CSV table of C-alpha atoms in Angstrom, one decimal:
chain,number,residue,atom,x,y,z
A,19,UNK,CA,19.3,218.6,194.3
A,20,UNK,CA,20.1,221.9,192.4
A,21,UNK,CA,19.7,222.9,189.0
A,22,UNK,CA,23.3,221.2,188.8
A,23,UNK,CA,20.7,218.2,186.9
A,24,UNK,CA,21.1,220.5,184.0
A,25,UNK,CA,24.5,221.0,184.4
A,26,UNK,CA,26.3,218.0,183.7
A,27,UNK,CA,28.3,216.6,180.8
A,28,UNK,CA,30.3,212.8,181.0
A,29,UNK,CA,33.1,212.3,179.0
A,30,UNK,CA,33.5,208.9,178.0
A,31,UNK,CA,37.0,208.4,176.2
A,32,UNK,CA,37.1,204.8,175.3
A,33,UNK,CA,39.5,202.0,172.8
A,34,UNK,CA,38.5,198.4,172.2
A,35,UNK,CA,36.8,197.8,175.1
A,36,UNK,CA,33.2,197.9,173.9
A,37,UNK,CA,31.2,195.4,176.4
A,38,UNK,CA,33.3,197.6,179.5
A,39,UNK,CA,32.0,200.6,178.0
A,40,UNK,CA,28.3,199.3,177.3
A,41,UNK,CA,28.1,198.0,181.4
A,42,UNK,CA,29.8,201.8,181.8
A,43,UNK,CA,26.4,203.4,180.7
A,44,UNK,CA,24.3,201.3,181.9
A,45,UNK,CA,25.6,201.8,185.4
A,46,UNK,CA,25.6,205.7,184.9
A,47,UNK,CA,22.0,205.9,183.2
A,48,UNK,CA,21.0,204.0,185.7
A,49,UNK,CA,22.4,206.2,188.9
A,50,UNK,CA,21.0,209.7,186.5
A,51,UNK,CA,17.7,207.9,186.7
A,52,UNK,CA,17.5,206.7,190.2
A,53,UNK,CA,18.5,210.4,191.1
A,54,UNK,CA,16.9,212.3,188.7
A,55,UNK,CA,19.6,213.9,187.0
A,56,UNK,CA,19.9,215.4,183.5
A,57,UNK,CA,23.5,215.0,181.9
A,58,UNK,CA,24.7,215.2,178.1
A,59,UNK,CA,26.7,212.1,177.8
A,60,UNK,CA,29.3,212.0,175.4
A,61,UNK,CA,31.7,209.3,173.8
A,62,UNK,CA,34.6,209.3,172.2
A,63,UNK,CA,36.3,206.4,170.6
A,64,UNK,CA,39.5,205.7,169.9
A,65,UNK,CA,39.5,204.3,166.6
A,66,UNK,CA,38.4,201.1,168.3
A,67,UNK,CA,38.2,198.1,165.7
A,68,UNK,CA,35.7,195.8,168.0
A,69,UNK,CA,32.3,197.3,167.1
A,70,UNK,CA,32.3,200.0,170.2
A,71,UNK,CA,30.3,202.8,167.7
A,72,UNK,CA,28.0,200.5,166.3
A,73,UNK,CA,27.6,199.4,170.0
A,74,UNK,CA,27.0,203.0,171.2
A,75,UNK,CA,24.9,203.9,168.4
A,76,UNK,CA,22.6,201.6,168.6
A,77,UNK,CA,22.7,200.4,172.2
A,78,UNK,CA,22.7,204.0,173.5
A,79,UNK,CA,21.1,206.4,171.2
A,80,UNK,CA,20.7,209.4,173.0
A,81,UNK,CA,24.7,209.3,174.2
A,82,UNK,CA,26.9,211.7,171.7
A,83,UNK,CA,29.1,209.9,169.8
A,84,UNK,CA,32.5,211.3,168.5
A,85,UNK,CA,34.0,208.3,166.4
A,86,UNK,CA,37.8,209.7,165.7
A,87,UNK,CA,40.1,207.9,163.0
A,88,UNK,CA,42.7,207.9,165.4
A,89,UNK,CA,43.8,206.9,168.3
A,90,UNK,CA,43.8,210.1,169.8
A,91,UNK,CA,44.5,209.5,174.1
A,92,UNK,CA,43.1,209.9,177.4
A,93,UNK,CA,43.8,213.9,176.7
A,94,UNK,CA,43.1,214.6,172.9
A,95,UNK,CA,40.0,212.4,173.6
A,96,UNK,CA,38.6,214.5,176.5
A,97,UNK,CA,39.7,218.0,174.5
A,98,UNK,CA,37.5,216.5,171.6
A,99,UNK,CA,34.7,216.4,173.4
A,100,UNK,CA,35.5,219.3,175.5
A,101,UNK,CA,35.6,221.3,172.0
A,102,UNK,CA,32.0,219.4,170.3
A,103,UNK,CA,30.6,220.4,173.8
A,104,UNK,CA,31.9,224.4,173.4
A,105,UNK,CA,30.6,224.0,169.6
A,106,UNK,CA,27.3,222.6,170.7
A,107,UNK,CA,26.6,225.4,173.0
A,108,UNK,CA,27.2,228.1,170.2
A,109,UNK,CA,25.0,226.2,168.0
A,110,UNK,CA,22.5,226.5,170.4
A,111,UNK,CA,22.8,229.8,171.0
A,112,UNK,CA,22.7,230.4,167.0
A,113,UNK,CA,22.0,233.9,166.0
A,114,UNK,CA,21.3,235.8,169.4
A,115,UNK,CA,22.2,238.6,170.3
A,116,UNK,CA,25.5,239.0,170.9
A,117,UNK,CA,26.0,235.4,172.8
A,118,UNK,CA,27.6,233.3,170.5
A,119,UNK,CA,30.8,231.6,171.4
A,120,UNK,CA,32.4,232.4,168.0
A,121,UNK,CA,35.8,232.9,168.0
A,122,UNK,CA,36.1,233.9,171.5
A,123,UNK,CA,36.2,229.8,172.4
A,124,UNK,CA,35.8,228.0,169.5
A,125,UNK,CA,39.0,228.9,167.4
A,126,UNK,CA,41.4,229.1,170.7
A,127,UNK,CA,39.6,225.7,172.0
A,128,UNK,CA,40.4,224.3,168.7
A,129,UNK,CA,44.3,225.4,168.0
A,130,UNK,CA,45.8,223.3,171.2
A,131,UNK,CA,45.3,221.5,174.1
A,132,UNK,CA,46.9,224.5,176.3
A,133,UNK,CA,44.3,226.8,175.3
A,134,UNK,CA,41.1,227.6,176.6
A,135,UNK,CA,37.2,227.7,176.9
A,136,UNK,CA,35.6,231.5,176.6
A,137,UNK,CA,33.9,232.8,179.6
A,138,UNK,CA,31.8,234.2,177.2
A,139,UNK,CA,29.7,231.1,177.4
A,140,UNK,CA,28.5,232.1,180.1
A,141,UNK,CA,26.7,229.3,181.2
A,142,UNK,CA,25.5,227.9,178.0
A,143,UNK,CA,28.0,225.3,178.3
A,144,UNK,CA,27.9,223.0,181.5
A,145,UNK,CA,29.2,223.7,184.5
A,146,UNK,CA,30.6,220.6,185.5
A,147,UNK,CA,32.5,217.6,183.6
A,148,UNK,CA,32.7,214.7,184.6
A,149,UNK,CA,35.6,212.3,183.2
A,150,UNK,CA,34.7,208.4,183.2
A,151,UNK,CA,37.2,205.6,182.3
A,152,UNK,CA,35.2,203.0,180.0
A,153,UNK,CA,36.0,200.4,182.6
A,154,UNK,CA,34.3,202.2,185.6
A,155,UNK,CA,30.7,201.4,186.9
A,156,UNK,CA,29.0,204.0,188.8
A,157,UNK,CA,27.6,202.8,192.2
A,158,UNK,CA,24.1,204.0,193.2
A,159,UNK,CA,24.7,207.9,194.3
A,160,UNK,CA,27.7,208.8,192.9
A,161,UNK,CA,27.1,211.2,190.6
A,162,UNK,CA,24.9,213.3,192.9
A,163,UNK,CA,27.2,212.8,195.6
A,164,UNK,CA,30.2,214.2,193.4
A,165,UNK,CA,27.5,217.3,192.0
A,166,UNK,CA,26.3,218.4,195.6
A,167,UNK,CA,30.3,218.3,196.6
A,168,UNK,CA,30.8,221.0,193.9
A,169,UNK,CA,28.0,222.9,194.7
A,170,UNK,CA,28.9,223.3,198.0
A,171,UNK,CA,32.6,223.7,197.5
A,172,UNK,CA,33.1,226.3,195.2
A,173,UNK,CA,36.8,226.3,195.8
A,174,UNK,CA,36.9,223.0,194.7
A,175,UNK,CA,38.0,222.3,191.2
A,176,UNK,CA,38.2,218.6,190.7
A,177,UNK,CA,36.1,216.2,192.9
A,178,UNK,CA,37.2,212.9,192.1
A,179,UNK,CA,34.9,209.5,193.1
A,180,UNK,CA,36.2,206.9,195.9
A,181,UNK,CA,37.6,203.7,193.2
A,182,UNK,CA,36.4,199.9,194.1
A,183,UNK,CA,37.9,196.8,192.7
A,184,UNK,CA,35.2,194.2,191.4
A,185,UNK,CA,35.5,192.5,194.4
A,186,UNK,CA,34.4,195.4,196.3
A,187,UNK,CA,38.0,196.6,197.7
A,188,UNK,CA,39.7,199.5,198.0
A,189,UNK,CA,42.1,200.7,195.0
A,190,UNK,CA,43.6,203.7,196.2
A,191,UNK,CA,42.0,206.9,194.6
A,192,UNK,CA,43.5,209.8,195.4
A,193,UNK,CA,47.2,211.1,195.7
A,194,UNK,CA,50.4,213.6,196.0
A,195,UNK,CA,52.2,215.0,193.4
A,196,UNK,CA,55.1,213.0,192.8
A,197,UNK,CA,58.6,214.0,194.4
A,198,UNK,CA,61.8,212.5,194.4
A,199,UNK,CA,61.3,210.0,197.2
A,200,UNK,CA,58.5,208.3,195.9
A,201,UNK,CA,60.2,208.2,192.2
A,202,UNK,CA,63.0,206.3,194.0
A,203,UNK,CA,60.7,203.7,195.3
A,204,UNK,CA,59.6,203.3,192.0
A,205,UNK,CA,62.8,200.9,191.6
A,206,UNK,CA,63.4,199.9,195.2
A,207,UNK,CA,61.2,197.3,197.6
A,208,UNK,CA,59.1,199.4,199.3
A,209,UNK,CA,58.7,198.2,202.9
A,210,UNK,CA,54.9,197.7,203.9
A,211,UNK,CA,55.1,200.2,206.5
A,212,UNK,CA,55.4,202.8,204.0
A,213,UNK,CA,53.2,201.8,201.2
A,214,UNK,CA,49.9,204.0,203.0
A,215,UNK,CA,52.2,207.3,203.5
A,216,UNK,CA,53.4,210.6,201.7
A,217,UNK,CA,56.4,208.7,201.1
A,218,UNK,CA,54.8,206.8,198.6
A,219,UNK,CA,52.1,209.5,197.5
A,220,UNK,CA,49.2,208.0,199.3
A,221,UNK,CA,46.7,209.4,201.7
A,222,UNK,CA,45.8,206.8,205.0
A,223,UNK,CA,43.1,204.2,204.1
A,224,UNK,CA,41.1,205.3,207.1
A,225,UNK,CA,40.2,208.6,205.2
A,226,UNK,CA,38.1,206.6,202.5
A,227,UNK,CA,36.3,204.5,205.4
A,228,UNK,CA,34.5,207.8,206.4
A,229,UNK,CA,32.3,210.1,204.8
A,230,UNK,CA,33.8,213.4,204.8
A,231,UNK,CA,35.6,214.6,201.8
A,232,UNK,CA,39.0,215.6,202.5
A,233,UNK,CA,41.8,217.2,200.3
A,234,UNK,CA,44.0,215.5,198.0
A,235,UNK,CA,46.5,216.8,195.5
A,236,UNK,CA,44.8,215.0,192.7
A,237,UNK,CA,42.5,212.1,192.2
A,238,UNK,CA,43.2,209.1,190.0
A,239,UNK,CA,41.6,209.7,186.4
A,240,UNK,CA,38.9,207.3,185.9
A,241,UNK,CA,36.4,208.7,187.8
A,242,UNK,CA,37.1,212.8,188.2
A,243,UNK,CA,34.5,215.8,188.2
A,244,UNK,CA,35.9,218.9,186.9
A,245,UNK,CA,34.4,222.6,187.2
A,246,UNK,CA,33.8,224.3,183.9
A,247,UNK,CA,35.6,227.5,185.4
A,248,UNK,CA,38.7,225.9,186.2
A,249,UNK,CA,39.3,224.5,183.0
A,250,UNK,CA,38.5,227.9,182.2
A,251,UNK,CA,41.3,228.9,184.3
A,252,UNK,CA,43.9,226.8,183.0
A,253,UNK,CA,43.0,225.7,179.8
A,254,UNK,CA,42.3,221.6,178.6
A,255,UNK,CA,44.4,218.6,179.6
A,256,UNK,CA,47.8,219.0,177.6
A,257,UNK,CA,47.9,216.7,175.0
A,258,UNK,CA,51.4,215.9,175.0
A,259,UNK,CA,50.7,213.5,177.3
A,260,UNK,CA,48.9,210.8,175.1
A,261,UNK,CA,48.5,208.5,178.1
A,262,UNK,CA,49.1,208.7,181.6
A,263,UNK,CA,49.7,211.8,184.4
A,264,UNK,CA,47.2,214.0,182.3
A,265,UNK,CA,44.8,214.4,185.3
A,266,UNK,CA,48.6,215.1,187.6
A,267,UNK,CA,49.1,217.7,185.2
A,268,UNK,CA,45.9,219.2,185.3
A,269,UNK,CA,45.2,219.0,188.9
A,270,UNK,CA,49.0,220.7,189.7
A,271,UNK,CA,48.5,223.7,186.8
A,272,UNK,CA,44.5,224.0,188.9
A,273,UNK,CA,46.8,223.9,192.3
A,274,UNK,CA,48.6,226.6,190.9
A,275,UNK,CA,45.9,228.6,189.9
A,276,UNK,CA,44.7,228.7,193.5
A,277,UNK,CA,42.1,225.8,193.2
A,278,UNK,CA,41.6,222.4,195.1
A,279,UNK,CA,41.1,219.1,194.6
A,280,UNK,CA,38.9,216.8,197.5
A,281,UNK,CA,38.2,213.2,197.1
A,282,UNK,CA,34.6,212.2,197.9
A,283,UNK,CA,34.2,208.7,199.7
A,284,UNK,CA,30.1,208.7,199.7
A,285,UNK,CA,30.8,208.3,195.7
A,286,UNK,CA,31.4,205.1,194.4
A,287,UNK,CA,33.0,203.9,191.8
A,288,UNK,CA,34.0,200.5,190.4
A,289,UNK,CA,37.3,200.9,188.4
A,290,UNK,CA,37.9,197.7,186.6
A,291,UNK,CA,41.7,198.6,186.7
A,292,UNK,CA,43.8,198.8,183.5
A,293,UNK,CA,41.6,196.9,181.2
A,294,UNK,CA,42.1,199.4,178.5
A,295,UNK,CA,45.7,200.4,178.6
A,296,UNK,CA,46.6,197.1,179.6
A,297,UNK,CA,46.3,195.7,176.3
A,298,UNK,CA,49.6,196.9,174.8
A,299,UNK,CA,52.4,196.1,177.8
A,300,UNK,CA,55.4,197.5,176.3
A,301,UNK,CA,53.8,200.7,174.4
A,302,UNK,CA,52.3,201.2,178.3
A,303,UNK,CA,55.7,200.8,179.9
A,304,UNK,CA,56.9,203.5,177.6
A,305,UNK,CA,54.0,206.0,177.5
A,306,UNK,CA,54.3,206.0,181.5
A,307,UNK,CA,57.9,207.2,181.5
A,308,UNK,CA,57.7,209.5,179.0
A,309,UNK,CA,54.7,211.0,180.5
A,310,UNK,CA,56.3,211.0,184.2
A,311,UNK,CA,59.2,212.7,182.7
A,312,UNK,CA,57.3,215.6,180.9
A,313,UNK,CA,55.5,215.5,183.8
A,314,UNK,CA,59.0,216.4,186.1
A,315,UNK,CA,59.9,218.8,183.3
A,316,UNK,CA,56.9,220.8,183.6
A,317,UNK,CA,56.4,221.5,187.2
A,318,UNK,CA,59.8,220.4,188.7
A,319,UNK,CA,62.6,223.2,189.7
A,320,UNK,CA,66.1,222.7,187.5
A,321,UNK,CA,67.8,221.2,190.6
A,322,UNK,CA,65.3,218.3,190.4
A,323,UNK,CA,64.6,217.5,187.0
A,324,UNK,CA,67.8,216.7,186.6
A,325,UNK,CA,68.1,214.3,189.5
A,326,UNK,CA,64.5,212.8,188.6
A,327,UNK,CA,66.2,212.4,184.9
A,328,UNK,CA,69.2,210.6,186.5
A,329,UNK,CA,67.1,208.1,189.0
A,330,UNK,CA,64.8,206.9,185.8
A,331,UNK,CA,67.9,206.2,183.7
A,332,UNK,CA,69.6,204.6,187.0
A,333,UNK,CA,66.1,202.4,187.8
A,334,UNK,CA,65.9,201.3,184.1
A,335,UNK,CA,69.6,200.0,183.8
A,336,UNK,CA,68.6,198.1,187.5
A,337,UNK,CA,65.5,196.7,185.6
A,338,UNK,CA,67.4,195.8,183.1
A,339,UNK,CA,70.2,193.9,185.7
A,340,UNK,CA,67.4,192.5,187.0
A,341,UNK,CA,65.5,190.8,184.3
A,342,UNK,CA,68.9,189.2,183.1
A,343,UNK,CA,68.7,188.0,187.0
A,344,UNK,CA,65.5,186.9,186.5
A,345,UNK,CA,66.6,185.0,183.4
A,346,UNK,CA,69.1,183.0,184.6
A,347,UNK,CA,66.9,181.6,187.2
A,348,UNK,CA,64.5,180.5,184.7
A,349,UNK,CA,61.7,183.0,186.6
A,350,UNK,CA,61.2,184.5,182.2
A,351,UNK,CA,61.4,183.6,179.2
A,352,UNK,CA,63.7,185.1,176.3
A,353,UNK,CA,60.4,186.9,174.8
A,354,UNK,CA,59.3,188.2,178.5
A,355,UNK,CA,63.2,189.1,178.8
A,356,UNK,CA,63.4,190.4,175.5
A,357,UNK,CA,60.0,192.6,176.0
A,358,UNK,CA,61.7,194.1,179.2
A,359,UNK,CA,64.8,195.1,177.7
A,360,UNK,CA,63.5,196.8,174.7
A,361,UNK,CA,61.2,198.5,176.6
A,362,UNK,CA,64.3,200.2,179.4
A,363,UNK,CA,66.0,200.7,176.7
A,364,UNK,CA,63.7,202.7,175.1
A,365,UNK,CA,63.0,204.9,177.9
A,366,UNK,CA,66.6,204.9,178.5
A,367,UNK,CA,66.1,207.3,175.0
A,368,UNK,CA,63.8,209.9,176.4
């Protein structure tokens, strides 16, 4: 292994989900030490209300732990870390000569989330991030798996981890940017042939069964490594997306830069899948849709944001048909009914 050891920081962006997060770190202090990697380790919680900083701090008392008031995101999480990190290295570098991050990073890092690390670290800050969901547990090798990758691939931006259920199945892990045919299937049964295509934004099954990393337009978010010069590049994840398609928009504004993304099967990760955002259904419904559509408005052409705009509002009025459907045949409830509508409805007002 490469000096890379010294060049890791994890991002932990976490809410209410404290004994998730506490098997989290155990599983990745546990794969640093079996490897003998060094990595800063950082935390940030959500305004959690279950005890997840008391947890951290006591439980874990070398990780740094941001504690924010608010519920801040997957994307304002990671930038608040991103920032401490950028502040920590200046600290570090206190009064040398002429190395300091000053204003160069710190003031632009801190005015938005479209704005940017300094160069002028210059190596004081790590060179790679890596971004874990609180419900993932690192397999044995992962994260020097994911670290040799990016040392060998220096076109690579992002490296994201190969995802496992509990049960030790595939959950698909890497995809396409979204286009217009696999929006439509968002709303229509998608036939089985289908579901392991481009059609529906996947890449084939067989391609996580091997060992080679191949190239993928952007990994799922719970388990992704990021290179310190990208982000660089294009600046931190956009914070108008307070949950969900952050890592699409990063990945496609790193695509457009000239970088690449690769998923890496030899890493393995456990994703325990939507434990966190699960928790609120309808908020989730909603924060999905508006995200996809800020999503289409950013990187979609005229032509097709407005025909992306007109299939979600035509797929949420046939939701809607069909939970009144589903109704009538006493398949819901008037609260699981009600719950549907308000939430169509509500993205019917994006």
């Amino acid at each position: 292994m490469s000096d890379t050891s010294l060049n890791l920081a994890v991002i932990i962006v976490s809410w209410n989900v404290r004994d998730l997060l506490a098997a989290c770190l155990r599983s990745l202090f546990a794969d640093l030490n079996r490897s003998g990697l060094k990595a800063e380790v950082w935390v940030v919680d959500n305004a959690s209300t279950d005890g997840t900083p008391e947890m951290v701090a006591e439980a874990f008392p070398t990780v740094h732990l941001i504690a924010s008031r608010e519920n801040l995101g997957f994307a304002g999480g990671n930038n608040l870390a991103l920032r401490e990190i950028g502040e920590s290295a200046n600290r570090q570098i206190g009064k040398s000569a002429n190395q300091r991050i000053g204003k160069s990073a710190n003031q632009r890092i801190s005015e938005s989330a479209n704005q940017r690390i300094s160069e002028s670290a210059n190596g004081r800050i790590p060179k790679y991030v890596w971004l874990l969901n609180p419900d993932t547990e690192v397999q044995p090798g992962a994260t020097a798996a994911l670290l040799d990758f990016m040392e060998r691939t220096p076109q690579a931006a992002v490296a994201g981890a190969k995802l496992l259920y509990a049960d030790g199945s595939l959950q698909q892990s890497a995809f396409r940017f979204p286009g217009l045919v696999q929006l439509l299937f968002e709303f229509l049964p998608l036939p089985p042939r289908l579901y392991d295509t481009p059609l529906n934004g996947r890449y084939p099954s067989r391609l996580y069964e091997g060992e080679a990393p191949f190239p993928i337009d952007h990994p799922l978010g719970a388990a992704m490594m990021v290179r310190m010069e990208a982000i660089v590049d294009v600046g931190l994840l956009d914070e108008g997306f307070w949950m969900y398609c952050e890592e699409i928009d990063w990945c496609w504004r790193m695509r457009k830069a000239g970088w690449r993304a690769y998923c890496v099967p030899t890493a393995q990760v456990v994703h325990h899948a939507g434990r966190s955002s699960g928790q609120v259904r309808v908020a989730s419904f909603v924060a999905l849709w508006r995200s996809r559509l800020r999503l289409y408005d950013k990187h979609y052409p005229p032509w097709k944001r407005r025909l992306a705009h007109a299939l979600v509002r035509m797929g949420m009025r046939w939701q809607m048909r069909q939970a009144h459907a589903a109704y009538r045949r006493g398949r819901i409830n008037a609260d699981e009914l009600a719950a549907r509508l308000e939430a169509c409805q509500t993205v019917l007002t994006l």
